[in-house]
Amino acid sequence: MHTSWDPAAPEEVHELFAGLAAPWWLAGGYAVEQALGRSLREHGDIDVLVLRRDHVAVQEVLRGWEWWAADPPGVLRPWRAGEVLPTEVCDVWCRPAADRPWRIQVMIDESDGECWTSRRNPRVRREVRSIGRTGASGIPYLAPEILLFYKAKDTRPKDETDFAALLPLLGPDQRRWLARAISQTCGDHPWLAHGSLG
């Protein structure tokens, strides 16, 4: 089994997911760069977020690919055609064929009616229509404050880099939302001590 990654470019993801009759957004580091309008750092993968209500439709836009569900606590297993994944499965690794590198990681998040709800804390919620932005290239990506909310857990050096780059883009309402979401989910957090957050 090929185990390496060769992340698809955002433009390739956009072309593939244009056929998805449901909302989707870039997440992770590539989404940070969509928000910034420039490259920031290297990327080991590319993340695409969809809502659980829509996740089976991903198999249609990636027809002919292999899809592997990341089943906790860290086992990759084939995702069968038409299978509705259980709530504990939040990631799917995708590649064109068994002898090809992984190209796209699909992340699955929750919703309640027309509200997105964080899989980490169902109290953290927003209207689905408000969680995304569109880059200059037309590629949808998660709003910067939501990107940083997800990056706040178990921060790594690249998350600190992304925080420093995105913070100046956040308006007062976005900063308050982020501070509240982090506080509700992570408790005390170094980012909350940042004078410009909250």
Coordinates of C-alpha atoms in Angstrom, one line a residue:
M1 CA 0.0 0.0 0.0
H2 CA 1.3 3.4 -0.9
T3 CA 1.5 5.5 2.3
S4 CA 2.9 8.8 1.2
W5 CA 1.1 12.1 0.5
D6 CA 1.1 14.2 -2.6
P7 CA -1.6 16.8 -1.8
A8 CA -3.8 17.9 -4.6
A9 CA -3.6 21.6 -5.4
P10 CA -6.5 23.8 -4.2
E11 CA -7.4 24.4 -7.9
E12 CA -7.6 20.6 -8.5
V13 CA -9.8 20.2 -5.4
H14 CA -12.1 23.0 -6.7
E15 CA -12.5 21.3 -10.0
L16 CA -13.2 17.9 -8.5
F17 CA -15.7 19.2 -5.9
A18 CA -17.5 21.6 -8.3
G19 CA -19.8 18.6 -8.9
L20 CA -20.8 18.3 -5.2
A21 CA -24.4 19.4 -4.8
A22 CA -23.6 20.4 -1.2
P23 CA -21.4 23.0 0.6
W24 CA -17.7 22.2 1.1
W25 CA -14.8 24.3 2.2
L26 CA -11.0 24.0 2.3
A27 CA -9.7 23.7 5.8
G28 CA -6.3 23.5 7.4
G29 CA -3.2 25.2 6.0
Y30 CA -4.3 25.7 2.4
A31 CA -7.4 27.5 3.8
V32 CA -5.2 29.8 5.7
E33 CA -3.4 30.7 2.5
Q34 CA -6.7 31.3 0.7
A35 CA -7.6 33.8 3.5
L36 CA -4.2 35.4 3.3
G37 CA -4.0 35.4 -0.5
R38 CA -0.4 34.2 -0.4
S39 CA 1.7 31.1 0.4
L40 CA 2.8 30.7 4.0
R41 CA 4.4 27.3 4.5
E42 CA 4.7 23.8 3.3
H43 CA 1.8 21.4 3.5
G44 CA 1.7 17.7 4.2
D45 CA -1.9 17.2 3.1
I46 CA -4.9 19.1 1.9
D47 CA -8.2 19.2 4.0
V48 CA -11.7 19.5 2.6
L49 CA -14.5 19.9 5.1
V50 CA -18.1 18.6 4.4
L51 CA -21.1 18.2 6.7
R52 CA -22.0 14.7 7.8
R53 CA -25.4 15.0 6.2
D54 CA -23.6 15.3 2.8
H55 CA -20.6 13.1 3.3
V56 CA -21.7 10.1 1.2
A57 CA -22.0 12.4 -1.8
V58 CA -18.2 12.8 -1.7
Q59 CA -18.0 9.3 -3.2
E60 CA -19.7 10.6 -6.3
V61 CA -17.3 13.5 -7.0
L62 CA -14.3 11.2 -6.3
R63 CA -15.8 8.3 -8.3
G64 CA -13.1 5.7 -9.2
W65 CA -10.9 6.8 -6.3
E66 CA -10.1 4.8 -3.2
W67 CA -11.6 6.1 0.0
W68 CA -10.3 5.0 3.4
A69 CA -12.0 5.9 6.7
A70 CA -9.8 6.8 9.6
D71 CA -11.5 4.7 12.3
P72 CA -10.5 5.7 15.8
P73 CA -8.1 5.1 17.4
G74 CA -6.2 5.4 14.2
V75 CA -7.0 2.5 11.9
L76 CA -7.5 3.1 8.2
R77 CA -10.1 0.9 6.6
P78 CA -11.9 1.0 3.3
W79 CA -15.0 3.1 3.1
R80 CA -17.6 1.0 1.4
A81 CA -19.7 2.6 -1.4
G82 CA -22.9 4.1 0.0
E83 CA -21.8 3.5 3.6
V84 CA -22.9 6.1 6.1
L85 CA -20.0 6.6 8.4
P86 CA -20.5 6.5 12.2
T87 CA -20.2 9.8 14.1
E88 CA -16.8 8.8 15.5
V89 CA -15.3 8.7 12.0
C90 CA -14.4 12.3 11.0
D91 CA -11.7 11.8 8.4
V92 CA -11.4 10.0 5.1
W93 CA -8.2 9.7 3.1
C94 CA -8.6 9.6 -0.6
R95 CA -6.3 8.7 -3.6
P96 CA -6.9 7.8 -7.2
A97 CA -5.5 4.2 -6.9
A98 CA -3.8 1.9 -4.5
D99 CA -0.4 2.5 -6.1
R100 CA -0.8 6.3 -6.0
P101 CA -0.1 8.7 -3.0
W102 CA -2.9 10.0 -0.9
R103 CA -4.2 13.3 -2.5
I104 CA -7.2 14.6 -0.4
Q105 CA -8.3 14.3 3.3
V106 CA -12.0 14.8 3.7
M107 CA -13.0 16.0 7.2
I108 CA -16.6 15.4 8.3
D109 CA -18.3 17.9 10.7
E110 CA -21.7 18.0 12.2
S111 CA -24.8 20.1 11.6
D112 CA -28.2 20.6 13.2
G113 CA -30.7 21.9 10.6
E114 CA -29.1 24.9 9.0
C115 CA -26.5 25.2 11.8
W116 CA -22.9 23.9 11.7
T117 CA -22.0 22.5 15.1
S118 CA -18.4 21.7 16.0
R119 CA -17.7 18.0 16.5
R120 CA -15.5 19.0 19.4
N121 CA -18.2 21.0 21.2
P122 CA -21.8 21.1 20.1
R123 CA -22.3 24.4 21.9
V124 CA -20.0 26.0 19.3
R125 CA -22.3 26.6 16.4
R126 CA -23.0 29.0 13.5
E127 CA -25.4 29.1 10.6
V128 CA -23.9 27.0 7.8
R129 CA -24.1 29.9 5.4
S130 CA -21.8 32.0 7.7
I131 CA -18.9 29.5 8.2
G132 CA -17.2 29.9 4.8
R133 CA -15.6 32.5 2.7
T134 CA -14.6 32.5 -1.0
G135 CA -11.1 33.2 -2.1
A136 CA -10.1 35.4 -5.0
S137 CA -9.8 32.2 -7.1
G138 CA -13.4 31.3 -6.3
I139 CA -12.3 28.5 -3.9
P140 CA -14.5 28.2 -0.8
Y141 CA -12.6 27.9 2.6
L142 CA -13.5 28.0 6.3
A143 CA -13.8 31.4 7.9
P144 CA -10.4 32.3 9.6
E145 CA -11.9 32.3 13.1
I146 CA -13.2 28.8 12.6
L147 CA -9.8 27.6 11.2
L148 CA -8.1 29.0 14.3
F149 CA -10.7 27.4 16.6
Y150 CA -9.8 24.0 15.2
K151 CA -6.1 24.8 15.4
A152 CA -6.3 25.8 19.1
K153 CA -6.4 22.2 20.3
D154 CA -2.9 20.7 20.9
T155 CA -1.2 23.5 19.0
R156 CA 1.9 22.7 16.9
P157 CA 4.5 25.2 15.6
K158 CA 2.6 25.4 12.3
D159 CA -0.6 26.3 14.2
E160 CA 1.2 29.1 15.9
T161 CA 2.4 30.4 12.5
D162 CA -1.1 30.3 11.2
F163 CA -2.5 32.1 14.3
A164 CA 0.1 34.9 13.9
A165 CA -0.7 35.2 10.2
L166 CA -4.5 35.2 10.5
L167 CA -5.1 37.2 13.7
P168 CA -4.6 40.6 11.9
L169 CA -7.4 39.6 9.5
L170 CA -10.0 39.1 12.3
G171 CA -12.4 41.9 13.1
P172 CA -13.7 42.5 16.7
D173 CA -16.7 40.2 16.3
Q174 CA -14.6 37.4 14.9
R175 CA -12.1 37.8 17.8
R176 CA -14.9 37.6 20.4
W177 CA -16.4 34.5 18.7
L178 CA -13.0 32.8 18.6
A179 CA -12.2 33.7 22.3
R180 CA -15.6 32.4 23.4
A181 CA -15.3 29.2 21.3
I182 CA -11.8 28.4 22.6
S183 CA -12.8 29.2 26.2
Q184 CA -15.9 26.9 26.0
T185 CA -13.9 24.1 24.4
C186 CA -10.3 24.2 25.7
G187 CA -10.6 26.2 28.9
D188 CA -7.5 28.1 29.7
H189 CA -5.5 28.5 26.5
P190 CA -2.4 30.6 25.7
W191 CA -4.1 32.3 22.8
L192 CA -6.7 33.7 25.2
A193 CA -3.9 35.7 27.0
H194 CA -3.2 37.4 23.7
G195 CA -4.1 41.0 24.2
S196 CA -5.8 41.3 20.8
L197 CA -8.1 38.3 21.3
G198 CA -11.4 38.7 23.1

